[in-house]
mmCIF file of C-alpha atoms and ligand atoms in Angstrom:
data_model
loop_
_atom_site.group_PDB
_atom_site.id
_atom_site.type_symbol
_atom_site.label_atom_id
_atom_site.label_comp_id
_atom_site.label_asym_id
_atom_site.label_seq_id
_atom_site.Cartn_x
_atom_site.Cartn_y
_atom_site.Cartn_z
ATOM 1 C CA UNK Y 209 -2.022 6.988 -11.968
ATOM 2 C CA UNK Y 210 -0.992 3.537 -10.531
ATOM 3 C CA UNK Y 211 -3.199 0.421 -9.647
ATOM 4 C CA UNK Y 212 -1.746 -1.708 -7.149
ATOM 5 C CA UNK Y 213 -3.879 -4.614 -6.810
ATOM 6 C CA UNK Y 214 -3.722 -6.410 -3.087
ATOM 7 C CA UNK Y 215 -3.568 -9.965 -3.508
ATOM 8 C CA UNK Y 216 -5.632 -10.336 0.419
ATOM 9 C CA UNK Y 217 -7.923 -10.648 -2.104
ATOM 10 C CA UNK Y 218 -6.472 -13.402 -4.134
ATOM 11 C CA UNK Y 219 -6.826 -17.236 -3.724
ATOM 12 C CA UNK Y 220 -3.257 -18.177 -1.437
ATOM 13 C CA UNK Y 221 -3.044 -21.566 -3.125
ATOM 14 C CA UNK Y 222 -2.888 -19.879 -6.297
ATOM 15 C CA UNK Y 223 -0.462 -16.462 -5.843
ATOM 16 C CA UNK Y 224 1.081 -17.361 -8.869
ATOM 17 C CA UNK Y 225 -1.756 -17.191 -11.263
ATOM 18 C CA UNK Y 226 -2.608 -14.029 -9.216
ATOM 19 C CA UNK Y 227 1.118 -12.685 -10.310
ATOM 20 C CA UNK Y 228 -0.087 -13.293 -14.133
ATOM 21 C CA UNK Y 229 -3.053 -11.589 -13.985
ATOM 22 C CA UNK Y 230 -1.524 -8.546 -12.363
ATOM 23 C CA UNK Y 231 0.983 -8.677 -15.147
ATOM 24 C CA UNK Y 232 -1.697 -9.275 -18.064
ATOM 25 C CA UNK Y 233 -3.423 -6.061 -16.725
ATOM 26 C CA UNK Y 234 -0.270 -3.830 -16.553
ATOM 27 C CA UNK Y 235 -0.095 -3.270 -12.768
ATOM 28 C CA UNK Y 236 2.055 -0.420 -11.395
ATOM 29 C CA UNK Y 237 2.659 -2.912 -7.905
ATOM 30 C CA UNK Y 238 1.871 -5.688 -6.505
ATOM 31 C CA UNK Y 239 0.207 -4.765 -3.045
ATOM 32 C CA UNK Y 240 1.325 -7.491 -0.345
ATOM 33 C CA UNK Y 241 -0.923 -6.845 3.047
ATOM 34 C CA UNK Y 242 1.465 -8.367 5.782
ATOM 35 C CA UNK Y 243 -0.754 -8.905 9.061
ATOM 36 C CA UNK Y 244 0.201 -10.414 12.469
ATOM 37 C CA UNK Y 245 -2.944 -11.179 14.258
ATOM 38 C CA UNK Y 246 -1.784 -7.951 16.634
ATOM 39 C CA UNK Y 247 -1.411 -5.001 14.982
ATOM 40 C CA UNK Y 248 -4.666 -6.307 13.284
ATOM 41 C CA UNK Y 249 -7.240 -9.131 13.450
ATOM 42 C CA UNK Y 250 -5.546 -11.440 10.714
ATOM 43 C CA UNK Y 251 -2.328 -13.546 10.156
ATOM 44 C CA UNK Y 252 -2.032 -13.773 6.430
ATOM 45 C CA UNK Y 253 2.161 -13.824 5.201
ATOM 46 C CA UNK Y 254 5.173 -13.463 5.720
ATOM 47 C CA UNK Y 255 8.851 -13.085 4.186
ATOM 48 C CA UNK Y 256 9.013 -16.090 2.471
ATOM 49 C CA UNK Y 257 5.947 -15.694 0.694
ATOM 50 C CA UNK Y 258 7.501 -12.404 -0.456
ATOM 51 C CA UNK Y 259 10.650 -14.113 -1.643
ATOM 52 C CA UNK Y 260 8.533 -16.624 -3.736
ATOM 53 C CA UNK Y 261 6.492 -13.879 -5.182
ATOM 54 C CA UNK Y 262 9.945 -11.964 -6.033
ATOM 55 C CA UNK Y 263 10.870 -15.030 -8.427
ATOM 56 C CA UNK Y 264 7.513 -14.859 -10.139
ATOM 57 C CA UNK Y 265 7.794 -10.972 -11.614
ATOM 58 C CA UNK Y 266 9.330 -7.907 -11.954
ATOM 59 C CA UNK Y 267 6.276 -5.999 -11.227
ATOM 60 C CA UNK Y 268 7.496 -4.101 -7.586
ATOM 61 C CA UNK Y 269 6.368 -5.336 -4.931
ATOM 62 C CA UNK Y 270 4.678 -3.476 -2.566
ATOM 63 C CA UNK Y 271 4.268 -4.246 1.017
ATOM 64 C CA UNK Y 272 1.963 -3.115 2.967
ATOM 65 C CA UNK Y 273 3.262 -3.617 6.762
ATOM 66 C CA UNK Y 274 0.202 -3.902 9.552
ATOM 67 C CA UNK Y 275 1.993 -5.561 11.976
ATOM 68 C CA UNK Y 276 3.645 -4.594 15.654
ATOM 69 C CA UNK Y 277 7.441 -4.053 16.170
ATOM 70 C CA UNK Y 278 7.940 -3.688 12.155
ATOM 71 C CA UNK Y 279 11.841 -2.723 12.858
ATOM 72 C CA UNK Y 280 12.061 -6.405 14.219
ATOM 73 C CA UNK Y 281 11.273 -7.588 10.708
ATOM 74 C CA UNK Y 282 12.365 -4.936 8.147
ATOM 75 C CA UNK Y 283 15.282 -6.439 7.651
ATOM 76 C CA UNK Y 284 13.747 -10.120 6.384
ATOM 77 C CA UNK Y 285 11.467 -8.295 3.989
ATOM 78 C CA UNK Y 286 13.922 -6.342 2.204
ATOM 79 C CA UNK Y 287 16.088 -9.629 2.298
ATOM 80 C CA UNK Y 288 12.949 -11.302 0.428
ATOM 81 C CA UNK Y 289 12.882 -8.588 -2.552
ATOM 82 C CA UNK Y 290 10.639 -6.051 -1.034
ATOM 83 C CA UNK Y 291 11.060 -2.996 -3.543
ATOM 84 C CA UNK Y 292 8.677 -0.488 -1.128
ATOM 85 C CA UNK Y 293 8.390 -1.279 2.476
ATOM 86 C CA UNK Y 294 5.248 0.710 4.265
ATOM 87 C CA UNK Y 295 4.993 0.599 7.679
ATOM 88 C CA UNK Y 296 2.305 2.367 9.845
ATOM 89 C CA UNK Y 297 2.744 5.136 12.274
ATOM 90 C CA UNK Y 298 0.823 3.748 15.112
ATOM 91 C CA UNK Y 299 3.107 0.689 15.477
ATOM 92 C CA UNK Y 300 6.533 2.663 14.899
ATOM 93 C CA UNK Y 301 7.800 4.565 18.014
ATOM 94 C CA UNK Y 302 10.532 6.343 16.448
ATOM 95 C CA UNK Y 303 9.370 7.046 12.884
ATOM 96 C CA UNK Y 304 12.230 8.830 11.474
ATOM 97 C CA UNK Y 305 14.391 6.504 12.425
ATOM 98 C CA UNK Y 306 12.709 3.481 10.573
ATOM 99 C CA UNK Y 307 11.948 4.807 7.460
ATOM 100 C CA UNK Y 308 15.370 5.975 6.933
ATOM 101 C CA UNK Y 309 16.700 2.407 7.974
ATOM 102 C CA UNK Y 310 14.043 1.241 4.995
ATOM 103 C CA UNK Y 311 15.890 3.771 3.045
ATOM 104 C CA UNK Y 312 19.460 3.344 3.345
ATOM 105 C CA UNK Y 313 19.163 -0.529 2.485
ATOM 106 C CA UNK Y 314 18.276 0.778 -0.958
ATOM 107 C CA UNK Y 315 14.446 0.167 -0.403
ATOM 108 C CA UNK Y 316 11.534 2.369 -1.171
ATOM 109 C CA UNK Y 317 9.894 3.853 2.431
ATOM 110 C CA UNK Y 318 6.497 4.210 3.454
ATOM 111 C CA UNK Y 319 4.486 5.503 5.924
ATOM 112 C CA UNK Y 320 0.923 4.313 6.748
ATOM 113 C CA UNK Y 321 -1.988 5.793 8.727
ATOM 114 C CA UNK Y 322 -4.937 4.479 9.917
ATOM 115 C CA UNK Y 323 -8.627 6.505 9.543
ATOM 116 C CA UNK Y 324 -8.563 7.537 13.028
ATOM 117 C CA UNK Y 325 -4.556 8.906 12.802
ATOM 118 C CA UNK Y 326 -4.101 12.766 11.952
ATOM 119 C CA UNK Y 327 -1.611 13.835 8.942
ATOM 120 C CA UNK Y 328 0.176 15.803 11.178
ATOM 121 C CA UNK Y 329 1.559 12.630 12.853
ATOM 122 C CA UNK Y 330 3.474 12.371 9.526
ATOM 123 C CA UNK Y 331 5.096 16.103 8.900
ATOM 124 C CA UNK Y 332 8.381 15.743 10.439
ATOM 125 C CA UNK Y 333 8.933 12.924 8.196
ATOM 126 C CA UNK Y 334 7.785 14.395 4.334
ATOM 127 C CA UNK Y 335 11.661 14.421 3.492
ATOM 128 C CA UNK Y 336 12.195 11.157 4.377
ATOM 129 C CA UNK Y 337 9.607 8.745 2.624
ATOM 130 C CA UNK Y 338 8.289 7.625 -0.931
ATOM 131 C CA UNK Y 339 5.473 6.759 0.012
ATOM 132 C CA UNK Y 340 2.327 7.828 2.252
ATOM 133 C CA UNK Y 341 -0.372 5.188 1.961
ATOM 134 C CA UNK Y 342 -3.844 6.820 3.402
ATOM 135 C CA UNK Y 343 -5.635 4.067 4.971
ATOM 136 C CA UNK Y 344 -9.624 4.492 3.591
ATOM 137 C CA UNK Y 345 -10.972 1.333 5.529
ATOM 138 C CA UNK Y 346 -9.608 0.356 8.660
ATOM 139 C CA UNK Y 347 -7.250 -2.100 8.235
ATOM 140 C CA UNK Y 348 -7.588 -6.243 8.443
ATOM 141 C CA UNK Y 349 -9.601 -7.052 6.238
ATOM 142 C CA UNK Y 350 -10.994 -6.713 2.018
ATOM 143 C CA UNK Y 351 -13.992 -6.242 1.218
ATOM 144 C CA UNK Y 352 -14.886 -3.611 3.715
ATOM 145 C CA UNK Y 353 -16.809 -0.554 2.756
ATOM 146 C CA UNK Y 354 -14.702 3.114 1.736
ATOM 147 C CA UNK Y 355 -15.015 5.625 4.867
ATOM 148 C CA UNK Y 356 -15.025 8.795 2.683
ATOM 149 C CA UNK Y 357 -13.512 10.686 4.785
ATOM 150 C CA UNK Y 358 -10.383 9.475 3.290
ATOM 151 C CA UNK Y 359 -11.274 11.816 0.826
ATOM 152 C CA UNK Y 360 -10.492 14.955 2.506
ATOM 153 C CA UNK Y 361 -7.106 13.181 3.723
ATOM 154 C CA UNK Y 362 -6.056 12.946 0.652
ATOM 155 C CA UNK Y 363 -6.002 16.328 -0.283
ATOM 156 C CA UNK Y 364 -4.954 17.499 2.736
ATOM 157 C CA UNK Y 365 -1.674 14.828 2.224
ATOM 158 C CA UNK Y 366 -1.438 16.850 -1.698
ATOM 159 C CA UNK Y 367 -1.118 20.184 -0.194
ATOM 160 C CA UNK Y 368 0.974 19.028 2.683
ATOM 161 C CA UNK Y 369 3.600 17.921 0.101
ATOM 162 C CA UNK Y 370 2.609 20.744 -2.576
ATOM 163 C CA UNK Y 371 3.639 22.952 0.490
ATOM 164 C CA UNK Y 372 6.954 21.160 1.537
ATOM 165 C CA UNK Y 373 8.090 21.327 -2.052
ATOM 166 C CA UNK Y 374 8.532 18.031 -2.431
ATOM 167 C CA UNK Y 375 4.901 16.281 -4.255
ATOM 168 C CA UNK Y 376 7.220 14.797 -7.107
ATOM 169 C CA UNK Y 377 8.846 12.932 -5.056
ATOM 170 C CA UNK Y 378 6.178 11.181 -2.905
ATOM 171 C CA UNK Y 379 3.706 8.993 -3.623
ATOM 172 C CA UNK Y 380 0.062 9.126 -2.213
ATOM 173 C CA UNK Y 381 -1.267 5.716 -2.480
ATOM 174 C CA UNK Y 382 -4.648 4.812 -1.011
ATOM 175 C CA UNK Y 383 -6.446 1.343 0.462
ATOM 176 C CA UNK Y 384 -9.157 0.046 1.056
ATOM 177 C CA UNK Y 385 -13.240 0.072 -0.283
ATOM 178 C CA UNK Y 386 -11.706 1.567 -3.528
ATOM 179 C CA UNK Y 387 -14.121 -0.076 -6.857
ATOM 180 C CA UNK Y 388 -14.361 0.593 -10.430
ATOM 181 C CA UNK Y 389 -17.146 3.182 -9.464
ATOM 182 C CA UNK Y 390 -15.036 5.465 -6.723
ATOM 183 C CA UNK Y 391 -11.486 5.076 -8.091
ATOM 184 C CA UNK Y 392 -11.977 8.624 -9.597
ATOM 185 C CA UNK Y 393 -13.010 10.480 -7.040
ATOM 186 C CA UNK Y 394 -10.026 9.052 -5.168
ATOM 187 C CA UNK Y 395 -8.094 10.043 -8.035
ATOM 188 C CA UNK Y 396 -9.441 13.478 -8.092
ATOM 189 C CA UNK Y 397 -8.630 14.102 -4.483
ATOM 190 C CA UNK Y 398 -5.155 13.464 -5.031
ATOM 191 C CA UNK Y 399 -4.277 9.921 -4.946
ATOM 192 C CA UNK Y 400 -1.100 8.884 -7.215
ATOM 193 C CA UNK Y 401 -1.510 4.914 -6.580
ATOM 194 C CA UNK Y 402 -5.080 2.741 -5.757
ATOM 195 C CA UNK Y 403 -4.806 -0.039 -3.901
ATOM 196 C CA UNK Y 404 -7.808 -2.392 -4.737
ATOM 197 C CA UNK Y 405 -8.326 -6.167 -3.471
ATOM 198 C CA UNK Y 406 -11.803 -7.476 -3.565
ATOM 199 C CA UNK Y 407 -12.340 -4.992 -6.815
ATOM 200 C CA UNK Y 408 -9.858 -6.578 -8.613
ATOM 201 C CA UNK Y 409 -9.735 -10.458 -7.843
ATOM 202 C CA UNK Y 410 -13.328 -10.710 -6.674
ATOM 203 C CA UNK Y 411 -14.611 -10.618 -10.205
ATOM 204 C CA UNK Y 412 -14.538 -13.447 -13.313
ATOM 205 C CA UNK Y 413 -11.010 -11.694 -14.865
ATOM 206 C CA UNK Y 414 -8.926 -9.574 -12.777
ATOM 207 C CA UNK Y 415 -6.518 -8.598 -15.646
ATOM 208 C CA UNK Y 416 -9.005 -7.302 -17.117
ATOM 209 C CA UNK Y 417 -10.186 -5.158 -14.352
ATOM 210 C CA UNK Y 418 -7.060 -3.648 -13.497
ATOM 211 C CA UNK Y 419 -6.895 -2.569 -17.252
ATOM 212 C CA UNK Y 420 -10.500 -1.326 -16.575
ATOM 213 C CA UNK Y 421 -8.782 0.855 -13.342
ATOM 214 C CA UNK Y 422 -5.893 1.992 -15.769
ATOM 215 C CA UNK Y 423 -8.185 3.293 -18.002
ATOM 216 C CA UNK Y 424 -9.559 6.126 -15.243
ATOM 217 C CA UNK Y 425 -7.923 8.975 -15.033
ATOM 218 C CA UNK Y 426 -8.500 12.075 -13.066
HETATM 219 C C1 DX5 F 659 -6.837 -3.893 4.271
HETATM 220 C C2 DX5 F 659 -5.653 -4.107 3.362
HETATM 221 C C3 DX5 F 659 -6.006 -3.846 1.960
HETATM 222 C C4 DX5 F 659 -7.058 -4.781 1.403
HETATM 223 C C5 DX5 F 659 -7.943 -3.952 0.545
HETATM 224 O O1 DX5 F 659 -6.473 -4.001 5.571
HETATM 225 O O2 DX5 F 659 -4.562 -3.272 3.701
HETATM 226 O O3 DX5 F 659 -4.874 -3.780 1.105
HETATM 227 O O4 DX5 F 659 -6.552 -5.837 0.653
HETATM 228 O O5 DX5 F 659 -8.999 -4.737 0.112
HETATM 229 P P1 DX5 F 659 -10.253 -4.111 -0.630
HETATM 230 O O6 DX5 F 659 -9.754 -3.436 -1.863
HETATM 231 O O7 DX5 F 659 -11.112 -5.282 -0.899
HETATM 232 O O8 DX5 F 659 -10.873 -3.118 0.333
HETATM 233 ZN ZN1 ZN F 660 -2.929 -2.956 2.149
#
């Protein structure tokens, strides 16, 4: 399993000493939530916080697009050192096409849904992504409570790919509500990567928490 902890969650005027602790724990990614005050609530950051980040580590970065018109800004995130770039199906009108863009610049795709959006909105593209991040809270905002029907998502997204041949070669990360005392059962319906914000940098010493999450296993 991977922990990819969201640094929503972090204090901004200190990303850097968020960086370090996500190294001192052994992260898998760091989870970047990108939000435009449309596609959500909140305006948190933007491509050149991502290229600052990209100087600090060589953990991947991971971001996490909840924004409208993504294919406007693909291109700046990659630019900043983006190593997966997730965007969400209810803000891309032709799917296929922009996760293979995010592909063929060398960049790791993936595709988002929110609690309310059905799996099948995903099948035609299975072939075409690394990643499909199951949204367990919906999204704007840490710190909100895990809707557990995310649960039988999650194993619906492992036999979708089981089925299709390809669950190697796809990631199923989920976000949002995910603690210390959950992350299994997350993990036990399938999840590959966990996503955790306020879990992680809401207590006295994150790095040690995300060794903590490391330690679970399924
Ligand atoms: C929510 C974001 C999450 C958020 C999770 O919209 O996409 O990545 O940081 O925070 P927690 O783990 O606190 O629910
Ligand atoms: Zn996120």
């Amino acid at each position: 399993m991977k922990v990819a902890p969201s640094i929503l969650s972090a204090d901004f005027a200190h990303l850097a000493k968020a960086i370090k602790q996500c190294e001192s724990g052994l992260a898998d990614y760091v989870h970047v939530d990108v939000m435009d005050g449309h596609f959500v609530p909140v305006i948190t950051i933007g491509p050149d916080v991502v290229r600052d980040l990209k100087k600090r580590t060589d953990i991947p970065l991971d971001v996490h697009l909840m924004i409208e018109e993504p294919d406007k800004y693909i291109d700046d995130f990659i630019a900043a050192g983006s190593n997966i770039v997730t965007v969400h199906v209810e803000a891309c009108v032709h799917l296929q096409r922009t996760v293979s863009y995010i592909r063929s610049k060398g960049v790791k795709a993936g595709v988002s849904l929110n609690p309310a959006t059905p799996l099948n909105t995903i099948q035609h593209v299975l072939n075409d992504v690394d990643l499909i991040l199951i949204m367990s809270v919906n999204p704007g905002f840490g710190g909100q409570q895990f809707i557990p029907d995310a649960l039988h998502k999650i194993s619906q997204a492992d036999i979708l790919l089981k089925n299709n041949g390809n669950r190697e070669a796809v990631e199923i990360e989920v976000d949002g509500g995910i603690k210390l005392n959950n992350a299994k059962e997350v993990l036990d319906a399938g999840a590959d990567v966990l996503v955790a914000g306020s879990a992680i940098f809401g207590t006295n010493d994150p790095a040690q928490t995300v060794k903590l999450f490391k330690q679970i296993h399924n």
